[in-house]
Tab-separated table of C-alpha atoms in Angstrom:
chain	number	residue	atom	x	y	z
A	18	UNK	CA	14.135	15.063	-6.736
A	19	UNK	CA	12.175	11.754	-7.335
A	20	UNK	CA	12.738	9.812	-10.471
A	21	UNK	CA	9.532	9.862	-10.710
A	22	UNK	CA	8.670	13.395	-10.975
A	23	UNK	CA	11.971	14.502	-12.102
A	24	UNK	CA	11.359	17.605	-15.025
A	25	UNK	CA	7.557	18.132	-14.428
A	26	UNK	CA	5.705	20.291	-13.147
A	27	UNK	CA	3.479	20.684	-9.711
A	28	UNK	CA	0.713	20.946	-12.450
A	29	UNK	CA	1.170	18.558	-14.369
A	30	UNK	CA	2.653	15.967	-11.669
A	31	UNK	CA	-0.780	16.459	-9.447
A	32	UNK	CA	-2.925	15.117	-13.129
A	33	UNK	CA	-0.539	12.677	-14.094
A	34	UNK	CA	-0.531	10.892	-11.158
A	35	UNK	CA	-4.232	11.557	-10.779
A	36	UNK	CA	-4.811	9.535	-13.650
A	37	UNK	CA	-2.775	6.780	-13.452
A	38	UNK	CA	-4.202	6.248	-9.236
A	39	UNK	CA	-7.032	5.497	-11.501
A	40	UNK	CA	-5.713	4.134	-13.864
A	41	UNK	CA	-6.921	6.365	-16.802
A	42	UNK	CA	-3.506	7.226	-18.379
A	43	UNK	CA	-4.388	8.537	-21.781
A	44	UNK	CA	-6.768	10.190	-20.570
A	45	UNK	CA	-6.217	13.907	-21.527
A	46	UNK	CA	-9.447	15.577	-19.055
A	47	UNK	CA	-10.532	14.104	-15.800
A	48	UNK	CA	-13.449	15.589	-13.733
A	49	UNK	CA	-12.143	13.320	-11.129
A	50	UNK	CA	-15.205	11.927	-8.421
A	51	UNK	CA	-18.196	12.336	-7.981
A	52	UNK	CA	-19.633	14.564	-5.156
A	53	UNK	CA	-20.520	11.797	-2.833
A	54	UNK	CA	-24.048	10.095	-1.338
A	55	UNK	CA	-24.905	9.716	-5.490
A	56	UNK	CA	-25.932	7.231	-8.016
A	57	UNK	CA	-23.212	8.800	-10.027
A	58	UNK	CA	-20.962	7.913	-6.617
A	59	UNK	CA	-21.550	4.649	-7.347
A	60	UNK	CA	-21.300	4.367	-10.501
A	61	UNK	CA	-17.543	5.599	-10.343
A	62	UNK	CA	-16.967	2.718	-8.622
A	63	UNK	CA	-17.823	0.540	-11.166
A	64	UNK	CA	-15.612	2.069	-13.802
A	65	UNK	CA	-12.518	3.202	-11.476
A	66	UNK	CA	-12.403	0.651	-9.033
A	67	UNK	CA	-10.277	-0.866	-10.992
A	68	UNK	CA	-12.079	-4.609	-10.728
A	69	UNK	CA	-14.764	-5.517	-12.735
A	70	UNK	CA	-18.186	-4.658	-10.197
A	71	UNK	CA	-20.803	-5.205	-11.507
A	72	UNK	CA	-23.615	-2.061	-11.129
A	73	UNK	CA	-25.376	-3.043	-7.960
A	74	UNK	CA	-23.356	-4.599	-5.221
A	75	UNK	CA	-23.332	-4.850	-1.740
A	76	UNK	CA	-21.524	-2.481	0.440
A	77	UNK	CA	-19.480	-2.214	3.514
A	78	UNK	CA	-21.568	-2.996	6.757
A	79	UNK	CA	-19.653	0.021	7.378
A	80	UNK	CA	-20.703	2.715	4.800
A	81	UNK	CA	-23.839	3.779	6.805
A	82	UNK	CA	-25.589	4.801	2.764
A	83	UNK	CA	-24.438	2.507	0.711
A	84	UNK	CA	-22.853	5.119	-1.142
A	85	UNK	CA	-19.139	3.684	-1.328
A	86	UNK	CA	-18.326	7.004	0.707
A	87	UNK	CA	-16.774	5.492	4.852
A	88	UNK	CA	-16.636	8.948	6.524
A	89	UNK	CA	-13.436	9.316	9.199
A	90	UNK	CA	-14.580	9.895	12.627
A	91	UNK	CA	-13.641	12.629	13.183
A	92	UNK	CA	-12.347	13.689	10.588
A	93	UNK	CA	-8.948	15.882	10.633
A	94	UNK	CA	-9.220	19.987	9.398
A	95	UNK	CA	-7.385	22.577	9.988
A	96	UNK	CA	-4.470	20.808	7.941
A	97	UNK	CA	-1.741	22.107	5.037
A	98	UNK	CA	0.949	20.245	3.400
A	99	UNK	CA	3.979	20.868	5.500
A	100	UNK	CA	6.466	22.803	3.091
A	101	UNK	CA	9.650	22.876	6.582
A	102	UNK	CA	12.472	21.067	5.173
A	103	UNK	CA	13.800	19.332	8.221
A	104	UNK	CA	17.207	18.425	9.425
A	105	UNK	CA	18.786	15.539	6.733
A	106	UNK	CA	18.241	12.326	8.175
A	107	UNK	CA	18.421	9.338	4.993
A	108	UNK	CA	16.532	6.947	6.436
A	109	UNK	CA	12.716	7.505	8.201
A	110	UNK	CA	10.927	3.806	8.782
A	111	UNK	CA	9.880	0.658	10.050
A	112	UNK	CA	8.697	-2.559	9.100
A	113	UNK	CA	6.034	-4.747	9.627
A	114	UNK	CA	7.656	-8.489	8.938
A	115	UNK	CA	3.892	-10.741	8.190
A	116	UNK	CA	3.676	-14.286	7.211
A	117	UNK	CA	1.052	-15.833	4.312
A	118	UNK	CA	-2.081	-16.545	6.562
A	119	UNK	CA	-4.829	-17.359	3.759
A	120	UNK	CA	-5.431	-17.499	0.187
A	121	UNK	CA	-9.048	-16.443	-0.527
A	122	UNK	CA	-11.044	-15.007	-3.665
A	123	UNK	CA	-12.177	-11.515	-1.343
A	124	UNK	CA	-11.733	-8.162	-0.589
A	125	UNK	CA	-13.359	-6.775	1.588
A	126	UNK	CA	-12.360	-3.527	-0.033
A	127	UNK	CA	-13.074	-3.949	-3.275
A	128	UNK	CA	-16.008	-6.610	-2.566
A	129	UNK	CA	-17.725	-6.244	0.107
A	130	UNK	CA	-20.135	-9.529	1.544
A	131	UNK	CA	-19.038	-11.087	-1.040
A	132	UNK	CA	-17.460	-13.832	-0.894
A	133	UNK	CA	-15.929	-15.799	-3.571
A	134	UNK	CA	-16.642	-12.790	-6.236
A	135	UNK	CA	-12.476	-11.654	-6.269
A	136	UNK	CA	-9.551	-13.071	-7.936
A	137	UNK	CA	-8.049	-15.007	-5.434
A	138	UNK	CA	-5.581	-12.706	-3.336
A	139	UNK	CA	-2.851	-13.698	-0.870
A	140	UNK	CA	-4.109	-12.771	2.658
A	141	UNK	CA	-0.855	-11.325	4.705
A	142	UNK	CA	-1.273	-10.094	8.437
A	143	UNK	CA	-4.794	-10.713	9.943
A	144	UNK	CA	-5.732	-14.414	10.076
A	145	UNK	CA	-9.383	-13.304	9.298
A	146	UNK	CA	-9.756	-10.814	6.260
A	147	UNK	CA	-12.088	-12.769	3.594
A	148	UNK	CA	-15.127	-10.872	2.004
A	149	UNK	CA	-17.171	-9.723	5.850
A	150	UNK	CA	-14.042	-8.457	7.543
A	151	UNK	CA	-15.197	-4.396	9.319
A	152	UNK	CA	-12.159	-2.520	11.087
A	153	UNK	CA	-14.003	-4.699	14.388
A	154	UNK	CA	-13.610	-7.876	13.350
A	155	UNK	CA	-10.448	-6.883	12.547
A	156	UNK	CA	-8.932	-5.950	15.282
A	157	UNK	CA	-11.021	-9.294	17.513
A	158	UNK	CA	-8.678	-11.581	14.795
A	159	UNK	CA	-4.749	-12.279	14.980
A	160	UNK	CA	-2.082	-12.081	13.283
A	161	UNK	CA	1.254	-13.489	11.502
A	162	UNK	CA	2.648	-10.567	11.898
A	163	UNK	CA	6.160	-9.660	14.302
A	164	UNK	CA	4.089	-6.635	16.775
A	165	UNK	CA	0.496	-8.099	18.114
A	166	UNK	CA	-0.709	-5.271	17.619
A	167	UNK	CA	-0.902	-4.713	13.676
A	168	UNK	CA	-3.969	-6.352	13.226
A	169	UNK	CA	-4.242	-4.824	9.461
A	170	UNK	CA	-4.934	-7.406	6.637
A	171	UNK	CA	-3.031	-7.185	3.832
A	172	UNK	CA	-3.730	-8.709	0.471
A	173	UNK	CA	-2.054	-9.217	-2.889
A	174	UNK	CA	-3.688	-11.768	-5.600
A	175	UNK	CA	-1.728	-14.536	-5.645
A	176	UNK	CA	0.844	-16.118	-7.809
A	177	UNK	CA	0.573	-18.613	-9.488
A	178	UNK	CA	3.277	-21.436	-11.811
A	179	UNK	CA	1.123	-23.340	-14.507
A	180	UNK	CA	-1.374	-24.717	-11.476
A	181	UNK	CA	0.486	-24.508	-8.445
A	182	UNK	CA	0.384	-21.219	-6.234
A	183	UNK	CA	3.821	-19.694	-5.207
A	184	UNK	CA	3.381	-18.616	-1.779
A	185	UNK	CA	5.932	-16.552	-0.424
A	186	UNK	CA	7.632	-18.194	3.032
A	187	UNK	CA	8.085	-16.347	6.285
A	188	UNK	CA	8.215	-12.615	7.192
A	189	UNK	CA	7.585	-10.569	4.422
A	190	UNK	CA	8.801	-6.644	4.388
A	191	UNK	CA	6.181	-4.153	4.045
A	192	UNK	CA	7.978	-1.370	5.306
A	193	UNK	CA	5.982	2.636	6.353
A	194	UNK	CA	8.211	5.116	5.499
A	195	UNK	CA	8.048	9.197	4.987
A	196	UNK	CA	6.833	9.488	1.582
A	197	UNK	CA	7.315	13.438	1.881
A	198	UNK	CA	9.839	15.453	2.889
A	199	UNK	CA	9.057	16.838	5.840
A	200	UNK	CA	8.792	13.410	7.903
A	201	UNK	CA	7.972	14.763	11.124
A	202	UNK	CA	4.362	15.325	10.156
A	203	UNK	CA	3.893	12.524	9.355
A	204	UNK	CA	1.296	11.188	11.230
A	205	UNK	CA	-0.433	7.588	12.056
A	206	UNK	CA	-3.295	5.684	9.638
A	207	UNK	CA	-6.650	5.987	10.660
A	208	UNK	CA	-8.341	3.840	12.580
A	209	UNK	CA	-10.347	1.436	9.419
A	210	UNK	CA	-8.335	3.114	7.192
A	211	UNK	CA	-8.450	0.848	3.922
A	212	UNK	CA	-7.530	1.804	-0.144
A	213	UNK	CA	-6.159	-0.364	-3.392
A	214	UNK	CA	-2.478	0.126	-5.062
A	215	UNK	CA	-2.540	-0.463	-8.421
A	216	UNK	CA	-5.031	-2.227	-10.781
A	217	UNK	CA	-5.333	-5.413	-11.692
A	218	UNK	CA	-6.709	-3.316	-14.767
A	219	UNK	CA	-3.725	-1.304	-15.296
A	220	UNK	CA	-1.882	-1.129	-18.864
A	221	UNK	CA	1.665	-2.822	-18.931
A	222	UNK	CA	2.285	1.059	-19.759
A	223	UNK	CA	-0.134	2.448	-17.018
A	224	UNK	CA	2.538	-0.353	-14.626
A	225	UNK	CA	5.715	0.855	-15.717
A	226	UNK	CA	5.000	5.037	-15.431
A	227	UNK	CA	2.634	4.636	-12.203
A	228	UNK	CA	4.320	6.695	-9.179
A	229	UNK	CA	4.645	3.533	-7.224
A	230	UNK	CA	6.487	1.589	-9.492
A	231	UNK	CA	10.145	0.414	-7.394
A	232	UNK	CA	12.171	-1.611	-9.338
A	233	UNK	CA	9.218	-4.211	-10.708
A	234	UNK	CA	9.666	-7.410	-11.851
A	235	UNK	CA	13.569	-8.376	-10.583
A	236	UNK	CA	15.774	-12.118	-10.759
A	237	UNK	CA	19.376	-12.164	-9.983
A	238	UNK	CA	20.814	-9.797	-12.336
A	239	UNK	CA	17.370	-8.556	-14.132
A	240	UNK	CA	15.081	-5.796	-12.987
A	241	UNK	CA	12.531	-3.094	-14.272
A	242	UNK	CA	10.434	-6.331	-15.174
A	243	UNK	CA	6.292	-4.697	-16.410
A	244	UNK	CA	6.224	-9.036	-16.776
A	245	UNK	CA	7.782	-11.949	-15.490
A	246	UNK	CA	11.529	-12.655	-16.571
A	247	UNK	CA	11.173	-15.855	-19.133
A	248	UNK	CA	13.487	-17.480	-16.754
A	249	UNK	CA	15.184	-16.929	-13.169
A	250	UNK	CA	18.461	-17.873	-12.035
A	251	UNK	CA	18.141	-21.390	-11.035
A	252	UNK	CA	19.362	-21.448	-7.771
A	253	UNK	CA	18.147	-21.462	-4.438
A	254	UNK	CA	18.916	-18.294	-3.061
A	255	UNK	CA	17.166	-16.881	-5.986
A	256	UNK	CA	13.652	-16.017	-5.441
A	257	UNK	CA	11.029	-13.906	-7.768
A	258	UNK	CA	11.071	-10.265	-5.994
A	259	UNK	CA	8.543	-6.936	-6.312
A	260	UNK	CA	8.594	-3.938	-4.511
A	261	UNK	CA	5.455	-1.287	-5.082
A	262	UNK	CA	4.599	1.791	-2.615
A	263	UNK	CA	1.124	3.055	-1.882
A	264	UNK	CA	0.109	7.134	-1.842
A	265	UNK	CA	0.934	8.445	1.421
A	266	UNK	CA	-1.410	11.658	1.550
A	267	UNK	CA	-4.613	11.624	3.561
A	268	UNK	CA	-7.715	13.803	2.182
A	269	UNK	CA	-9.048	13.715	6.018
A	270	UNK	CA	-12.506	13.175	5.070
A	271	UNK	CA	-12.696	9.755	4.189
A	272	UNK	CA	-11.673	6.211	5.447
A	273	UNK	CA	-12.564	4.907	2.009
A	274	UNK	CA	-13.976	5.788	-0.856
A	275	UNK	CA	-16.187	4.318	-4.460
A	276	UNK	CA	-13.220	3.875	-6.043
A	277	UNK	CA	-11.437	2.636	-3.589
A	278	UNK	CA	-8.732	6.045	-4.192
A	279	UNK	CA	-9.708	9.137	-4.267
A	280	UNK	CA	-9.066	9.495	-0.483
A	281	UNK	CA	-5.391	9.398	-0.932
A	282	UNK	CA	-2.803	10.998	-3.418
A	283	UNK	CA	1.161	10.525	-4.068
A	284	UNK	CA	2.947	13.231	-3.122
A	285	UNK	CA	3.750	16.445	-5.700
A	286	UNK	CA	7.254	18.700	-6.218
A	287	UNK	CA	6.835	21.694	-4.515
A	288	UNK	CA	7.698	24.137	-7.094
A	289	UNK	CA	11.329	25.574	-7.387
A	290	UNK	CA	12.844	22.369	-5.317
A	291	UNK	CA	13.715	18.877	-4.746
A	292	UNK	CA	11.116	18.642	-1.565
A	293	UNK	CA	8.373	16.069	-2.051
A	294	UNK	CA	5.190	17.401	-0.302
A	295	UNK	CA	1.744	16.822	-0.469
A	296	UNK	CA	-0.764	18.511	-2.387
A	297	UNK	CA	-3.349	20.364	-0.590
A	298	UNK	CA	-6.119	18.292	-1.418
A	299	UNK	CA	-4.816	15.640	0.602
A	300	UNK	CA	-3.096	17.606	2.996
A	301	UNK	CA	-2.533	15.065	5.608
A	302	UNK	CA	0.942	13.479	5.594
A	303	UNK	CA	0.195	9.300	6.707
A	304	UNK	CA	3.245	6.885	6.732
A	305	UNK	CA	4.282	5.195	3.070
A	306	UNK	CA	3.714	1.711	2.426
A	307	UNK	CA	5.855	-0.221	-0.043
A	308	UNK	CA	5.656	-3.898	-0.254
A	309	UNK	CA	8.990	-5.814	-0.760
A	310	UNK	CA	7.771	-9.205	-1.806
A	311	UNK	CA	9.777	-12.195	-1.923
A	312	UNK	CA	7.844	-15.555	-4.420
A	313	UNK	CA	10.248	-18.757	-4.285
A	314	UNK	CA	9.586	-19.453	-7.509
A	315	UNK	CA	13.067	-19.512	-10.546
A	316	UNK	CA	13.696	-21.426	-13.129
A	317	UNK	CA	11.469	-22.155	-15.998
A	318	UNK	CA	8.992	-18.406	-15.846
A	319	UNK	CA	6.651	-19.089	-19.070
A	320	UNK	CA	4.498	-20.497	-17.057
A	321	UNK	CA	3.761	-18.035	-14.214
A	322	UNK	CA	0.612	-15.859	-13.385
A	323	UNK	CA	-0.582	-13.912	-11.075
A	324	UNK	CA	-4.464	-14.263	-10.585
A	325	UNK	CA	-5.011	-11.058	-12.181
A	326	UNK	CA	-3.783	-11.757	-15.016
A	327	UNK	CA	-0.300	-10.525	-16.449
A	328	UNK	CA	3.080	-9.410	-14.587
A	329	UNK	CA	1.307	-5.664	-15.613
A	330	UNK	CA	-1.623	-6.547	-13.236
A	331	UNK	CA	0.094	-6.270	-9.816
A	332	UNK	CA	-1.976	-4.775	-7.081
A	333	UNK	CA	-2.113	-4.320	-3.455
A	334	UNK	CA	-4.715	-3.589	-0.889
A	335	UNK	CA	-4.350	-2.329	2.299
A	336	UNK	CA	-6.841	-2.574	5.597
A	337	UNK	CA	-5.804	-0.564	8.888
A	338	UNK	CA	-6.352	-2.394	12.276
A	339	UNK	CA	-3.488	-1.710	14.480
A	340	UNK	CA	-3.621	-1.036	17.472
A	341	UNK	CA	-3.483	2.853	17.890
A	342	UNK	CA	-0.860	3.190	20.913
A	343	UNK	CA	1.027	0.690	18.788
A	344	UNK	CA	1.363	2.417	15.676
A	345	UNK	CA	1.442	5.861	17.275
A	346	UNK	CA	4.928	4.621	19.104
A	347	UNK	CA	6.325	3.360	15.764
A	348	UNK	CA	5.700	5.545	13.529
A	349	UNK	CA	6.849	8.787	16.568
A	350	UNK	CA	10.188	6.875	17.011
A	351	UNK	CA	11.670	5.793	13.960
A	352	UNK	CA	9.059	8.365	11.241
A	353	UNK	CA	9.202	10.945	12.920
A	354	UNK	CA	12.405	10.444	14.474
A	355	UNK	CA	14.360	9.365	11.249
A	356	UNK	CA	15.150	6.498	11.866
A	357	UNK	CA	15.932	2.922	10.226
A	358	UNK	CA	13.945	0.146	12.665
A	359	UNK	CA	13.223	-2.943	12.416
A	360	UNK	CA	9.769	-4.689	13.474
A	361	UNK	CA	10.297	-3.764	17.353
A	362	UNK	CA	11.014	-0.145	16.705
A	363	UNK	CA	15.052	-1.132	16.925
A	364	UNK	CA	17.675	0.897	14.710
A	365	UNK	CA	21.000	-1.084	15.219
A	366	UNK	CA	23.036	1.691	14.105
A	367	UNK	CA	21.057	4.218	16.791
A	368	UNK	CA	21.782	1.788	19.821
A	369	UNK	CA	21.842	4.694	21.633
A	370	UNK	CA	17.746	5.516	21.134
A	371	UNK	CA	16.345	2.612	21.847
A	372	UNK	CA	13.711	0.101	20.779
A	373	UNK	CA	9.981	1.853	20.507
A	374	UNK	CA	8.546	-1.799	21.400
A	375	UNK	CA	9.612	-5.037	24.051
A	376	UNK	CA	11.200	-7.587	23.323
A	377	UNK	CA	8.249	-9.342	22.538
A	378	UNK	CA	7.660	-6.437	20.270
A	379	UNK	CA	4.359	-5.342	22.473
A	380	UNK	CA	4.749	-1.298	23.499
A	381	UNK	CA	7.016	-1.140	27.274
C-alpha cells in the first residue's frame, strides 16, 4: 500500500484526493465540477483553477464553445478500471530528459491567448511554448528533450534567489511511470491532453498532504520540507531538489476541463488489497508523470522563492505533444514491459530486451 493511501477506505481516499487536487482541503463536502458548457463551468474555473483568474478570460482556440472543456476526439469509452495483478516488476518506467528552454510570464493552459498574464514560468521541452500554444503549434515546434518525438510542453514557476533566476542546468528527469498496480493496462497520453499538478493557491498543509507529494524540497540530508530549507550545504555537489507526481487516471472524455484538473484523478486503493487502481469515473490508466527537478542553489537559502510565492506553492503543467508512435513505443516497451528505461527506452539491467528507440532517440 502506498504511503499516502495507508489506512484509508476507497471512499475516503476518493473524496480526499478530489478535495486536495482542487485545493479544497478542509472542506467537508464537494459538489464537484458543474456540468459542461455553461456559465457555471466558467465560474468554477475561476475559483478552482488554482490561479487568480478574472471573471472573463480568453479561451484556447481548441475550445469549441469557450466553456473550458476540450473534448477528446475520439473519446475513450467502454473502459473499466483494471483490477488485475500482473507479475510483479519493481520498475515500469522511462525517462523524458528535457532541458530548460526559456522563461516567460505565460501559461497556455490557465491563461490561453493572454501573454504576460501569469506569474513567471520556467519552460522545458518544446522551444515554442507561450500563451498562444496549441497542440498544432507545439507539434510544429522544436524540443530540448533527448527524444525528438517529445515536443510536449513542461513548465513550473520560476525559482529565484533574491532577484536572480535559478534555472535547472542540463536535461531534467521527468519520469513516465505506472501509477496503478496493473502496469500492463497503461496506455499512452492522448494527443493534446493537458493538466495542472498542484496549485499556487494551496496551503503548506495541502502541499504536504497532496497525493503527488514525494519528498518535498530537499538538499543535502534535509528531506520532506514543505518550505525551502534555511540553509543547504555549500558544496558544488549540492542542489535544491523536488519530486512531485501527477495524477495518472483519465476520464476518457476531455483533454482539458475548466479547472484543468477534473478530467484527471489519482489512483485509489482496491478494497481489501494493497493494489492501486483507477477510480470508476476516471477509468483510463495513463503514464504517471513525476517531475524530478534540480536547482543549482545552496548555502544561505533565506532569499529563495518561487515566482508563485513560498515553497509550498510549487506546481507544474503538462501539455502533451508527443509523436504518437514514439510515445506508444516507449510506453509499451518500458511501462507495459516492466522495465526501468532511460530516454532511449533501454534498461541496462535487461539488455536482452533491447531499446525502444535508436541511438538518435528516434524510432528504428
